[in-house]
mmCIF file of C-alpha atoms in Angstrom:
data_model
loop_
_atom_site.group_PDB
_atom_site.id
_atom_site.type_symbol
_atom_site.label_atom_id
_atom_site.label_comp_id
_atom_site.label_asym_id
_atom_site.label_seq_id
_atom_site.Cartn_x
_atom_site.Cartn_y
_atom_site.Cartn_z
ATOM 1 C CA MET A 30 -14.010 12.742 -144.868
ATOM 2 C CA ALA A 31 -13.436 12.180 -148.592
ATOM 3 C CA LEU A 32 -15.847 9.692 -150.135
ATOM 4 C CA PRO A 33 -15.160 7.415 -153.079
ATOM 5 C CA PRO A 34 -17.105 8.486 -156.265
ATOM 6 C CA LEU A 35 -19.257 5.315 -156.250
ATOM 7 C CA LEU A 36 -20.261 5.807 -152.656
ATOM 8 C CA LEU A 37 -21.131 9.454 -153.385
ATOM 9 C CA MET A 38 -23.360 8.224 -156.217
ATOM 10 C CA LEU A 39 -24.988 5.659 -153.963
ATOM 11 C CA LEU A 40 -25.732 8.037 -151.054
ATOM 12 C CA PRO A 41 -29.469 8.670 -150.933
ATOM 13 C CA THR A 42 -30.943 12.090 -151.529
ATOM 14 C CA ALA A 43 -33.554 11.322 -148.866
ATOM 15 C CA ILE A 44 -35.162 8.080 -147.539
ATOM 16 C CA VAL A 45 -38.851 7.731 -146.888
ATOM 17 C CA HIS A 46 -39.621 5.165 -144.217
ATOM 18 C CA ALA A 47 -42.708 3.077 -144.940
ATOM 19 C CA HIS A 48 -42.892 1.912 -141.358
ATOM 20 C CA ASN A 49 -44.751 -1.365 -140.868
ATOM 21 C CA GLU A 50 -46.654 -0.969 -144.181
ATOM 22 C CA PRO A 51 -47.698 -3.850 -146.390
ATOM 23 C CA PHE A 52 -45.527 -4.332 -149.452
ATOM 24 C CA ARG A 53 -48.484 -3.989 -151.763
ATOM 25 C CA ALA A 54 -49.452 -0.654 -150.174
ATOM 26 C CA VAL A 55 -45.911 0.599 -150.503
ATOM 27 C CA ALA A 56 -45.808 -0.465 -154.197
ATOM 28 C CA ALA A 57 -48.792 1.692 -154.892
ATOM 29 C CA GLU A 58 -46.940 4.806 -153.571
ATOM 30 C CA VAL A 59 -43.374 4.393 -154.777
ATOM 31 C CA CYS A 60 -43.774 6.406 -157.938
ATOM 32 C CA GLY A 61 -45.241 9.233 -155.955
ATOM 33 C CA PHE A 62 -42.339 9.114 -153.494
ATOM 34 C CA ALA A 63 -39.963 9.258 -156.486
ATOM 35 C CA ARG A 64 -41.774 12.260 -158.026
ATOM 36 C CA ASP A 65 -41.644 14.104 -154.692
ATOM 37 C CA GLY A 66 -37.881 13.807 -154.618
ATOM 38 C CA TYR A 67 -36.947 10.742 -152.563
ATOM 39 C CA SER A 68 -34.249 8.469 -153.880
ATOM 40 C CA HIS A 69 -34.910 5.480 -151.522
ATOM 41 C CA VAL A 70 -37.734 3.891 -149.589
ATOM 42 C CA LEU A 71 -37.095 1.859 -146.437
ATOM 43 C CA ILE A 72 -39.428 -1.053 -145.947
ATOM 44 C CA THR A 73 -40.311 -3.062 -142.848
ATOM 45 C CA PRO A 74 -38.396 -6.302 -142.027
ATOM 46 C CA ALA A 75 -39.426 -8.907 -144.529
ATOM 47 C CA GLN A 76 -38.788 -12.182 -142.776
ATOM 48 C CA VAL A 77 -41.443 -14.306 -141.066
ATOM 49 C CA SER A 78 -41.815 -12.872 -137.544
ATOM 50 C CA ASN A 79 -43.605 -13.162 -134.251
ATOM 51 C CA PRO A 80 -47.268 -13.258 -135.371
ATOM 52 C CA GLY A 81 -49.571 -10.392 -134.541
ATOM 53 C CA PRO A 82 -50.432 -6.876 -135.792
ATOM 54 C CA GLU A 83 -48.084 -4.861 -133.496
ATOM 55 C CA TRP A 84 -45.229 -3.245 -135.370
ATOM 56 C CA TRP A 85 -42.551 -4.420 -132.945
ATOM 57 C CA ARG A 86 -43.320 -8.049 -133.828
ATOM 58 C CA ARG A 87 -41.641 -7.432 -137.246
ATOM 59 C CA TYR A 88 -38.426 -6.998 -135.247
ATOM 60 C CA GLN A 89 -38.695 -10.454 -133.740
ATOM 61 C CA PRO A 90 -37.773 -12.982 -136.441
ATOM 62 C CA VAL A 91 -39.126 -16.498 -136.392
ATOM 63 C CA ASP A 92 -37.732 -17.800 -139.763
ATOM 64 C CA LEU A 93 -34.861 -16.014 -141.528
ATOM 65 C CA ARG A 94 -35.298 -18.225 -144.527
ATOM 66 C CA ARG A 95 -38.824 -17.078 -145.568
ATOM 67 C CA ILE A 96 -40.476 -13.803 -146.528
ATOM 68 C CA GLY A 97 -43.710 -13.082 -144.696
ATOM 69 C CA GLY A 98 -45.590 -10.793 -142.329
ATOM 70 C CA ARG A 99 -46.219 -7.734 -144.522
ATOM 71 C CA GLY A 100 -46.322 -9.568 -147.797
ATOM 72 C CA SER A 101 -44.978 -12.437 -149.757
ATOM 73 C CA ALA A 102 -41.743 -12.786 -151.731
ATOM 74 C CA ALA A 103 -43.782 -12.118 -154.840
ATOM 75 C CA ASP A 104 -45.181 -8.961 -153.278
ATOM 76 C CA LEU A 105 -41.697 -7.728 -152.431
ATOM 77 C CA GLN A 106 -40.382 -8.435 -155.913
ATOM 78 C CA ALA A 107 -43.331 -6.580 -157.387
ATOM 79 C CA LEU A 108 -42.577 -3.644 -155.104
ATOM 80 C CA THR A 109 -38.884 -3.446 -156.138
ATOM 81 C CA ARG A 110 -39.733 -3.708 -159.856
ATOM 82 C CA ARG A 111 -42.241 -0.930 -159.692
ATOM 83 C CA ALA A 112 -39.870 1.209 -157.598
ATOM 84 C CA HIS A 113 -37.022 0.669 -160.025
ATOM 85 C CA GLY A 114 -39.308 1.617 -162.905
ATOM 86 C CA CYS A 115 -39.902 4.992 -161.198
ATOM 87 C CA GLY A 116 -36.202 5.546 -160.350
ATOM 88 C CA LEU A 117 -36.587 4.673 -156.643
ATOM 89 C CA ARG A 118 -34.333 2.258 -154.754
ATOM 90 C CA VAL A 119 -35.480 -0.043 -151.957
ATOM 91 C CA ILE A 120 -33.752 -0.531 -148.619
ATOM 92 C CA ALA A 121 -34.844 -3.573 -146.571
ATOM 93 C CA ASP A 122 -34.787 -3.504 -142.769
ATOM 94 C CA VAL A 123 -33.005 -6.646 -141.593
ATOM 95 C CA VAL A 124 -32.939 -8.134 -138.061
ATOM 96 C CA LEU A 125 -29.881 -10.309 -137.738
ATOM 97 C CA ASN A 126 -28.968 -9.812 -134.096
ATOM 98 C CA HIS A 127 -31.703 -11.836 -132.389
ATOM 99 C CA MET A 128 -34.767 -13.974 -132.775
ATOM 100 C CA SER A 129 -38.318 -13.913 -131.351
ATOM 101 C CA SER A 130 -39.228 -14.167 -127.678
ATOM 102 C CA ASP A 131 -42.691 -15.624 -128.461
ATOM 103 C CA ALA A 132 -43.824 -18.555 -126.331
ATOM 104 C CA ALA A 133 -43.782 -21.000 -129.246
ATOM 105 C CA HIS A 134 -39.957 -20.714 -129.459
ATOM 106 C CA ARG A 135 -38.890 -20.710 -125.818
ATOM 107 C CA SER A 136 -36.964 -23.870 -126.452
ATOM 108 C CA LEU A 137 -34.796 -21.912 -128.954
ATOM 109 C CA GLN A 138 -35.857 -24.192 -131.683
ATOM 110 C CA PHE A 139 -36.208 -22.069 -134.866
ATOM 111 C CA PRO A 140 -36.132 -23.185 -138.523
ATOM 112 C CA GLY A 141 -32.445 -23.922 -139.179
ATOM 113 C CA LEU A 142 -31.340 -22.958 -135.640
ATOM 114 C CA GLY A 143 -31.125 -24.607 -132.199
ATOM 115 C CA PRO A 144 -30.134 -23.695 -128.667
ATOM 116 C CA ALA A 145 -26.432 -24.043 -129.444
ATOM 117 C CA ASP A 146 -26.743 -21.138 -131.951
ATOM 118 C CA PHE A 147 -27.447 -18.540 -129.307
ATOM 119 C CA HIS A 148 -25.349 -16.718 -126.688
ATOM 120 C CA PRO A 149 -26.246 -17.737 -123.120
ATOM 121 C CA ARG A 150 -29.017 -15.583 -121.666
ATOM 122 C CA CYS A 151 -27.765 -12.561 -119.735
ATOM 123 C CA THR A 152 -28.715 -8.914 -119.073
ATOM 124 C CA ILE A 153 -27.174 -6.021 -120.903
ATOM 125 C CA ASN A 154 -25.254 -3.528 -118.799
ATOM 126 C CA TYR A 155 -25.029 -0.188 -120.711
ATOM 127 C CA ASN A 156 -22.818 1.481 -118.102
ATOM 128 C CA ASP A 157 -20.068 -1.020 -117.192
ATOM 129 C CA GLY A 158 -17.326 0.586 -119.319
ATOM 130 C CA ASN A 159 -17.178 -2.055 -122.014
ATOM 131 C CA THR A 160 -19.409 -3.448 -124.811
ATOM 132 C CA ILE A 161 -19.289 -7.145 -124.016
ATOM 133 C CA SER A 162 -22.813 -7.429 -122.679
ATOM 134 C CA GLU A 163 -24.186 -5.111 -125.368
ATOM 135 C CA ARG A 164 -22.964 -7.555 -128.001
ATOM 136 C CA ARG A 165 -23.443 -10.903 -126.344
ATOM 137 C CA CYS A 166 -26.433 -10.616 -123.965
ATOM 138 C CA TRP A 167 -30.146 -10.680 -124.820
ATOM 139 C CA LEU A 168 -31.754 -7.473 -125.994
ATOM 140 C CA ASN A 169 -34.519 -6.351 -123.606
ATOM 141 C CA GLY A 170 -33.528 -9.364 -121.486
ATOM 142 C CA ASP A 171 -35.708 -11.688 -123.499
ATOM 143 C CA LEU A 172 -34.780 -11.656 -127.216
ATOM 144 C CA PRO A 173 -32.481 -14.665 -127.881
ATOM 145 C CA ASP A 174 -29.098 -13.321 -129.097
ATOM 146 C CA LEU A 175 -27.613 -15.044 -132.133
ATOM 147 C CA ASP A 176 -24.065 -16.219 -131.960
ATOM 148 C CA PRO A 177 -22.554 -15.299 -135.394
ATOM 149 C CA SER A 178 -19.547 -17.603 -134.782
ATOM 150 C CA ARG A 179 -21.872 -20.553 -135.261
ATOM 151 C CA PRO A 180 -21.910 -21.796 -138.887
ATOM 152 C CA ALA A 181 -25.705 -22.124 -138.985
ATOM 153 C CA VAL A 182 -26.114 -18.452 -137.892
ATOM 154 C CA ALA A 183 -23.605 -17.089 -140.443
ATOM 155 C CA ARG A 184 -25.200 -19.201 -143.172
ATOM 156 C CA LEU A 185 -28.742 -18.022 -142.458
ATOM 157 C CA GLN A 186 -27.741 -14.325 -142.125
ATOM 158 C CA ARG A 187 -26.015 -14.370 -145.490
ATOM 159 C CA ALA A 188 -28.779 -16.362 -147.142
ATOM 160 C CA GLN A 189 -31.303 -13.762 -146.099
ATOM 161 C CA LEU A 190 -29.226 -10.945 -147.607
ATOM 162 C CA GLN A 191 -28.813 -12.959 -150.758
ATOM 163 C CA GLN A 192 -32.545 -13.674 -150.965
ATOM 164 C CA LEU A 193 -33.437 -10.018 -150.568
ATOM 165 C CA LEU A 194 -30.936 -8.919 -153.182
ATOM 166 C CA SER A 195 -32.387 -11.524 -155.583
ATOM 167 C CA LEU A 196 -35.846 -9.974 -155.060
ATOM 168 C CA GLY A 197 -34.534 -6.594 -156.138
ATOM 169 C CA VAL A 198 -33.618 -4.931 -152.880
ATOM 170 C CA ASP A 199 -30.858 -2.271 -153.248
ATOM 171 C CA GLY A 200 -29.600 -2.067 -149.677
ATOM 172 C CA PHE A 201 -30.099 -2.817 -145.996
ATOM 173 C CA ARG A 202 -30.790 -1.146 -142.700
ATOM 174 C CA PHE A 203 -29.183 -3.340 -140.046
ATOM 175 C CA ASP A 204 -31.375 -3.221 -136.997
ATOM 176 C CA ALA A 205 -29.745 -3.295 -133.495
ATOM 177 C CA ALA A 206 -26.297 -2.892 -135.058
ATOM 178 C CA LYS A 207 -24.494 -1.952 -131.863
ATOM 179 C CA HIS A 208 -25.495 -5.334 -130.430
ATOM 180 C CA ILE A 209 -23.414 -7.070 -133.154
ATOM 181 C CA GLU A 210 -19.638 -7.280 -133.061
ATOM 182 C CA PRO A 211 -18.209 -4.719 -135.505
ATOM 183 C CA ALA A 212 -16.158 -7.372 -137.323
ATOM 184 C CA ASP A 213 -19.218 -9.601 -137.832
ATOM 185 C CA LEU A 214 -21.324 -6.598 -138.982
ATOM 186 C CA ALA A 215 -18.605 -5.466 -141.388
ATOM 187 C CA GLY A 216 -18.591 -8.988 -142.807
ATOM 188 C CA LEU A 217 -22.368 -8.831 -143.466
ATOM 189 C CA VAL A 218 -22.099 -5.368 -145.044
ATOM 190 C CA GLY A 219 -19.214 -6.517 -147.188
ATOM 191 C CA TYR A 220 -21.077 -9.647 -148.222
ATOM 192 C CA GLY A 221 -23.970 -7.527 -149.461
ATOM 193 C CA GLN A 222 -21.537 -5.311 -151.347
ATOM 194 C CA ARG A 223 -19.895 -8.245 -153.092
ATOM 195 C CA LEU A 224 -23.228 -9.882 -154.045
ATOM 196 C CA SER A 225 -24.461 -6.567 -155.414
ATOM 197 C CA GLY A 226 -21.294 -5.739 -157.362
ATOM 198 C CA GLY A 227 -20.548 -2.848 -154.929
ATOM 199 C CA ARG A 228 -23.925 -1.167 -155.482
ATOM 200 C CA SER A 229 -25.855 -1.907 -152.253
ATOM 201 C CA PHE A 230 -26.342 0.865 -149.706
ATOM 202 C CA SER A 231 -26.146 -0.088 -146.077
ATOM 203 C CA MET A 232 -27.130 1.912 -142.929
ATOM 204 C CA LEU A 233 -26.836 0.938 -139.272
ATOM 205 C CA GLU A 234 -29.266 1.496 -136.444
ATOM 206 C CA MET A 235 -26.779 2.601 -133.760
ATOM 207 C CA ILE A 236 -28.011 4.252 -130.622
ATOM 208 C CA ASP A 237 -24.999 5.539 -128.670
ATOM 209 C CA ASP A 238 -24.836 5.125 -124.892
ATOM 210 C CA HIS A 239 -22.307 5.302 -122.073
ATOM 211 C CA ASP A 240 -20.352 2.318 -123.493
ATOM 212 C CA THR A 241 -21.066 2.465 -127.254
ATOM 213 C CA ARG A 242 -19.798 5.346 -129.391
ATOM 214 C CA PRO A 243 -20.688 6.042 -133.028
ATOM 215 C CA GLU A 244 -17.090 5.939 -134.169
ATOM 216 C CA MET A 245 -17.032 2.242 -133.314
ATOM 217 C CA TYR A 246 -19.321 1.733 -136.354
ATOM 218 C CA THR A 247 -19.004 4.649 -138.698
ATOM 219 C CA ALA A 248 -16.133 3.006 -140.657
ATOM 220 C CA ILE A 249 -18.546 0.196 -141.544
ATOM 221 C CA ALA A 250 -21.531 2.180 -142.818
ATOM 222 C CA PRO A 251 -23.514 5.326 -142.046
ATOM 223 C CA VAL A 252 -25.137 5.190 -138.617
ATOM 224 C CA THR A 253 -28.276 6.758 -137.185
ATOM 225 C CA ASP A 254 -27.444 10.183 -135.726
ATOM 226 C CA TYR A 255 -29.076 10.183 -132.304
ATOM 227 C CA MET A 256 -26.705 12.907 -131.169
ATOM 228 C CA LEU A 257 -28.265 15.276 -133.647
ATOM 229 C CA CYS A 258 -31.737 14.078 -132.883
ATOM 230 C CA ASP A 259 -31.206 14.876 -129.197
ATOM 231 C CA THR A 260 -29.896 18.294 -130.123
ATOM 232 C CA LEU A 261 -32.962 18.946 -132.228
ATOM 233 C CA ARG A 262 -35.371 17.825 -129.493
ATOM 234 C CA GLN A 263 -33.837 20.287 -127.105
ATOM 235 C CA ALA A 264 -33.713 23.154 -129.634
ATOM 236 C CA PHE A 265 -37.342 22.807 -130.818
ATOM 237 C CA ALA A 266 -38.852 22.119 -127.422
ATOM 238 C CA TYR A 267 -40.591 24.758 -125.400
ATOM 239 C CA GLY A 268 -37.921 26.858 -123.839
ATOM 240 C CA GLY A 269 -35.273 25.627 -126.270
ATOM 241 C CA GLN A 270 -33.232 27.897 -128.498
ATOM 242 C CA LEU A 271 -32.700 27.534 -132.285
ATOM 243 C CA SER A 272 -29.432 29.371 -131.953
ATOM 244 C CA GLY A 273 -27.963 26.091 -130.770
ATOM 245 C CA LEU A 274 -28.353 24.798 -134.331
ATOM 246 C CA ARG A 275 -25.880 27.195 -135.842
ATOM 247 C CA LEU A 276 -23.249 24.550 -134.891
ATOM 248 C CA PRO A 277 -25.328 21.597 -133.849
ATOM 249 C CA ARG A 278 -23.924 18.669 -131.886
ATOM 250 C CA ALA A 279 -23.969 15.795 -134.358
ATOM 251 C CA ILE A 280 -21.894 12.772 -135.496
ATOM 252 C CA PRO A 281 -19.001 14.123 -137.592
ATOM 253 C CA ASP A 282 -19.869 12.086 -140.641
ATOM 254 C CA ARG A 283 -21.577 13.694 -143.700
ATOM 255 C CA ARG A 284 -23.222 10.342 -144.503
ATOM 256 C CA SER A 285 -24.927 9.866 -141.078
ATOM 257 C CA ILE A 286 -28.656 8.990 -141.084
ATOM 258 C CA THR A 287 -30.345 12.116 -139.830
ATOM 259 C CA PHE A 288 -33.967 12.514 -138.648
ATOM 260 C CA GLY A 289 -36.193 14.794 -136.566
ATOM 261 C CA ILE A 290 -38.419 11.943 -135.523
ATOM 262 C CA SER A 291 -38.157 8.195 -136.193
ATOM 263 C CA HIS A 292 -40.461 5.243 -135.668
ATOM 264 C CA ASP A 293 -38.687 4.624 -132.432
ATOM 265 C CA SER A 294 -38.912 8.193 -131.129
ATOM 266 C CA ASP A 295 -42.483 8.870 -132.298
ATOM 267 C CA PRO A 296 -44.563 8.976 -129.075
ATOM 268 C CA ALA A 297 -47.619 7.660 -130.954
ATOM 269 C CA ILE A 298 -45.695 4.556 -132.192
ATOM 270 C CA ASN A 299 -43.231 3.877 -129.385
ATOM 271 C CA PRO A 300 -44.248 5.873 -126.203
ATOM 272 C CA GLY A 301 -41.673 4.295 -123.920
ATOM 273 C CA PHE A 302 -38.590 5.097 -126.001
ATOM 274 C CA GLY A 303 -35.942 7.010 -124.061
ATOM 275 C CA ARG A 304 -34.106 9.029 -126.705
ATOM 276 C CA CYS A 305 -34.959 12.310 -128.505
ATOM 277 C CA GLN A 306 -38.721 11.745 -128.094
ATOM 278 C CA PRO A 307 -40.488 15.159 -128.496
ATOM 279 C CA SER A 308 -43.139 16.151 -125.952
ATOM 280 C CA ASP A 309 -44.995 17.863 -128.883
ATOM 281 C CA ARG A 310 -44.915 15.800 -132.033
ATOM 282 C CA HIS A 311 -45.036 18.884 -134.212
ATOM 283 C CA ASP A 312 -41.600 19.760 -132.790
ATOM 284 C CA GLY A 313 -40.435 16.561 -134.499
ATOM 285 C CA VAL A 314 -41.925 17.713 -137.810
ATOM 286 C CA LEU A 315 -40.171 21.040 -137.594
ATOM 287 C CA ALA A 316 -36.952 19.167 -136.804
ATOM 288 C CA THR A 317 -37.507 16.964 -139.874
ATOM 289 C CA ALA A 318 -37.842 20.140 -141.915
ATOM 290 C CA TYR A 319 -34.470 21.270 -140.572
ATOM 291 C CA VAL A 320 -32.794 18.007 -141.353
ATOM 292 C CA LEU A 321 -34.024 18.136 -144.954
ATOM 293 C CA ALA A 322 -32.523 21.599 -145.375
ATOM 294 C CA ARG A 323 -29.031 20.649 -144.229
ATOM 295 C CA ALA A 324 -26.096 19.995 -146.558
ATOM 296 C CA ASN A 325 -24.756 17.146 -144.490
ATOM 297 C CA GLY A 326 -26.519 13.930 -143.483
ATOM 298 C CA THR A 327 -28.872 11.454 -145.172
ATOM 299 C CA PRO A 328 -32.393 12.378 -144.135
ATOM 300 C CA LEU A 329 -34.817 9.668 -143.055
ATOM 301 C CA VAL A 330 -38.476 10.713 -143.095
ATOM 302 C CA LEU A 331 -41.422 8.815 -141.767
ATOM 303 C CA ALA A 332 -43.988 8.266 -144.603
ATOM 304 C CA ILE A 333 -46.780 9.384 -142.310
ATOM 305 C CA ASP A 334 -45.120 12.813 -142.018
ATOM 306 C CA HIS A 335 -44.567 13.024 -145.702
ATOM 307 C CA ARG A 336 -48.221 12.399 -146.326
ATOM 308 C CA ARG A 337 -49.533 14.796 -143.654
ATOM 309 C CA SER A 338 -47.142 17.728 -143.861
ATOM 310 C CA PRO A 339 -46.805 20.135 -146.840
ATOM 311 C CA LEU A 340 -43.668 21.449 -145.064
ATOM 312 C CA VAL A 341 -41.945 18.062 -145.220
ATOM 313 C CA ARG A 342 -42.944 17.543 -148.874
ATOM 314 C CA ALA A 343 -41.494 20.937 -149.744
ATOM 315 C CA GLY A 344 -38.331 20.004 -147.897
ATOM 316 C CA VAL A 345 -37.760 16.887 -149.986
ATOM 317 C CA ARG A 346 -38.170 18.931 -153.188
ATOM 318 C CA PHE A 347 -35.765 21.572 -151.795
ATOM 319 C CA ARG A 348 -33.141 18.938 -151.028
ATOM 320 C CA ALA A 349 -33.449 17.156 -154.380
ATOM 321 C CA SER A 350 -33.189 20.481 -156.249
ATOM 322 C CA LEU A 351 -30.117 21.606 -154.305
ATOM 323 C CA GLN A 352 -28.353 18.323 -154.868
ATOM 324 C CA ALA A 353 -29.032 18.605 -158.548
ATOM 325 C CA ARG A 354 -27.610 22.125 -158.567
ATOM 326 C CA SER A 355 -24.582 21.021 -156.519
ATOM 327 C CA ARG A 356 -23.824 18.243 -159.079
ATOM 328 C CA ALA A 357 -23.963 20.887 -161.792
ATOM 329 C CA GLY A 358 -21.250 22.894 -159.983
ATOM 330 C CA ALA A 359 -23.337 25.358 -157.977
ATOM 331 C CA ASP A 360 -22.210 26.452 -154.442
ATOM 332 C CA THR A 361 -24.726 25.009 -152.029
ATOM 333 C CA ARG A 362 -22.665 25.080 -148.873
ATOM 334 C CA GLU A 363 -24.570 25.451 -145.670
ATOM 335 C CA TRP A 364 -24.338 28.658 -143.562
ATOM 336 C CA VAL A 365 -26.549 29.705 -140.648
ATOM 337 C CA PRO A 366 -26.130 33.427 -139.944
ATOM 338 C CA ALA A 367 -26.896 35.157 -136.662
ATOM 339 C CA ILE A 368 -30.285 36.876 -136.769
ATOM 340 C CA GLY A 369 -32.360 38.977 -134.433
ATOM 341 C CA ASP A 370 -34.703 36.483 -132.736
ATOM 342 C CA ALA A 371 -32.209 33.593 -132.683
ATOM 343 C CA ARG A 372 -34.181 31.781 -130.000
ATOM 344 C CA HIS A 373 -37.343 31.212 -132.085
ATOM 345 C CA LEU A 374 -36.182 31.793 -135.682
ATOM 346 C CA LEU A 375 -33.451 30.103 -137.788
ATOM 347 C CA LEU A 376 -32.266 31.075 -141.230
ATOM 348 C CA MET A 377 -30.166 28.546 -143.161
ATOM 349 C CA GLU A 378 -28.588 29.593 -146.461
ATOM 350 C CA ARG A 379 -27.422 27.071 -149.026
ATOM 351 C CA GLY A 380 -24.827 29.161 -150.881
ATOM 352 C CA GLY A 381 -26.774 31.584 -153.019
ATOM 353 C CA GLU A 382 -28.992 28.846 -154.450
ATOM 354 C CA GLY A 383 -31.650 28.709 -151.791
ATOM 355 C CA PHE A 384 -32.533 29.025 -148.124
ATOM 356 C CA PHE A 385 -34.686 27.596 -145.346
ATOM 357 C CA VAL A 386 -36.277 29.515 -142.521
ATOM 358 C CA VAL A 387 -38.145 28.008 -139.596
ATOM 359 C CA ASN A 388 -40.179 29.649 -136.825
ATOM 360 C CA LYS A 389 -40.807 27.592 -133.595
ATOM 361 C CA ALA A 390 -42.693 30.445 -131.914
ATOM 362 C CA ALA A 391 -46.504 30.471 -131.366
ATOM 363 C CA THR A 392 -46.746 33.741 -133.322
ATOM 364 C CA PRO A 393 -45.578 34.821 -136.809
ATOM 365 C CA LEU A 394 -42.064 36.359 -136.938
ATOM 366 C CA THR A 395 -40.497 38.609 -139.560
ATOM 367 C CA LEU A 396 -36.980 38.676 -141.071
ATOM 368 C CA SER A 397 -35.922 42.063 -142.195
ATOM 369 C CA ALA A 398 -34.581 42.840 -145.636
ATOM 370 C CA ALA A 399 -31.150 43.438 -144.037
ATOM 371 C CA GLU A 400 -31.156 40.044 -142.351
ATOM 372 C CA LEU A 401 -32.052 38.262 -145.556
ATOM 373 C CA ALA A 402 -29.358 40.054 -147.514
ATOM 374 C CA GLY A 403 -26.697 39.652 -144.861
ATOM 375 C CA GLY A 404 -25.023 36.679 -146.612
ATOM 376 C CA GLN A 405 -24.896 35.279 -150.118
ATOM 377 C CA LEU A 406 -28.623 35.572 -150.998
ATOM 378 C CA ARG A 407 -29.291 37.904 -153.894
ATOM 379 C CA GLY A 408 -32.054 38.023 -156.520
ATOM 380 C CA HIS A 409 -35.372 36.379 -156.859
ATOM 381 C CA TYR A 410 -36.250 33.277 -154.834
ATOM 382 C CA ARG A 411 -39.426 31.172 -155.264
ATOM 383 C CA ASN A 412 -41.317 29.830 -152.271
ATOM 384 C CA LEU A 413 -41.762 26.082 -152.797
ATOM 385 C CA ARG A 414 -45.001 26.063 -150.802
ATOM 386 C CA ASP A 415 -47.064 28.711 -152.695
ATOM 387 C CA GLY A 416 -44.886 29.668 -155.679
ATOM 388 C CA ARG A 417 -44.517 33.307 -154.738
ATOM 389 C CA LEU A 418 -41.375 35.224 -155.548
ATOM 390 C CA LEU A 419 -39.250 37.049 -153.016
ATOM 391 C CA LEU A 420 -36.633 39.674 -153.966
ATOM 392 C CA ILE A 421 -33.578 39.781 -151.760
ATOM 393 C CA GLY A 422 -31.015 42.618 -152.035
ATOM 394 C CA GLY A 423 -31.000 45.896 -153.835
ATOM 395 C CA ARG A 424 -33.124 48.904 -153.062
ATOM 396 C CA ASN A 425 -36.357 46.939 -153.339
ATOM 397 C CA GLY A 426 -35.409 44.002 -151.088
ATOM 398 C CA GLN A 427 -38.354 42.552 -149.217
ATOM 399 C CA THR A 428 -39.038 41.405 -145.699
ATOM 400 C CA LEU A 429 -40.318 37.872 -144.980
ATOM 401 C CA THR A 430 -42.908 36.839 -142.426
ATOM 402 C CA VAL A 431 -42.729 33.248 -141.348
ATOM 403 C CA PRO A 432 -46.023 31.749 -139.977
ATOM 404 C CA ALA A 433 -46.167 30.450 -136.441
ATOM 405 C CA ARG A 434 -44.788 26.934 -135.896
ATOM 406 C CA ASP A 435 -43.890 26.610 -139.543
ATOM 407 C CA GLY A 436 -41.040 26.779 -142.014
ATOM 408 C CA LEU A 437 -40.421 27.973 -145.607
ATOM 409 C CA TYR A 438 -38.131 26.844 -148.385
ATOM 410 C CA PHE A 439 -36.946 29.084 -151.215
ATOM 411 C CA LEU A 440 -34.971 28.298 -154.358
ATOM 412 C CA ARG A 441 -33.165 30.877 -156.443
ATOM 413 C CA GLU A 442 -34.859 31.406 -159.824
ATOM 414 C CA PRO A 443 -32.565 30.276 -162.707
ATOM 415 C CA GLY A 444 -30.804 33.282 -164.099
ATOM 416 C CA GLY A 445 -31.972 35.439 -161.220
ATOM 417 C CA THR A 446 -29.499 38.000 -159.890
#
């Protein structure tokens, strides 16, 4: 699909997700995230929520009018100002589908809202051939579902977006998007666009199921690509084959939010989640490395993985460098050639400008000089992890050994042939 120039400019290079982290702690790291190559940081929901330390309580709003939970309005504004000073934009997670199930609000009396502002309680059926219950019933059977046709609901939803924009936020992640009518969601996205002068970036948490398909929402904003995440889980799992990633099953939208592991699918954060959850968490890290190497998609990376994994940090630098070269006119199109051990090893070329190789096996594997030179790669390429040079092509072309359960990123040296 052809994208308008402004939208192309607004599309993130990569988003780091500061999941459930206090605003002051995030502010202390934003300049480091920017230096490492990220264009955006996603912060936890800012509104006053169900009290308690557990992360999921941030997704149960109590008061849409006030900032609280992981910091004050002043903390959030300080975060956005510092981020902007470092060239980083801030995406706020917003929860506008439902309110909290905590005991203090069982009467459905919330600040600015009353019982008439909610859909009647009912159970979602994800397999009945329509999306009525998905959009009107209570999530998890107990989270009161907001009725956006009610004036008080529409007023509070828009007021929260306006407040966040006034505090310096640059875009929104709409939580539980598939549980909101597309027309209502489009109205909220459009409202944020108008208030920001067309410069806010929106993304939708959309988990496809039997009744809900990604194309129901992709026209509104980029959606989370659980189709690709499922594909990656299967490919990187024990017994899976990386050859399946030559043409991976994914949402056909170059803007889609792609990830190898998210806060929902991380077994340490959300052990009961049913989609794309790896049995070995390092499989998710390798999948994240793959996502960062792709030409398509908007990568979303957990901050904890960025901090822990040199592979992930190299992947962000790789992506940022290739995007800069692409804007300068270089060919960075993605191509995955067939290689010898296609079950455990994958080579992804990005034109002649760079390449990524990942090894899921428990032992080191080697790519021959002929395999490396089988496509567009020619000349000297620098390893982003250790700075070493690799010569590809010619009589002196080299082989490349990839460590077990690891990946490598290489960029062509400027002027190298």
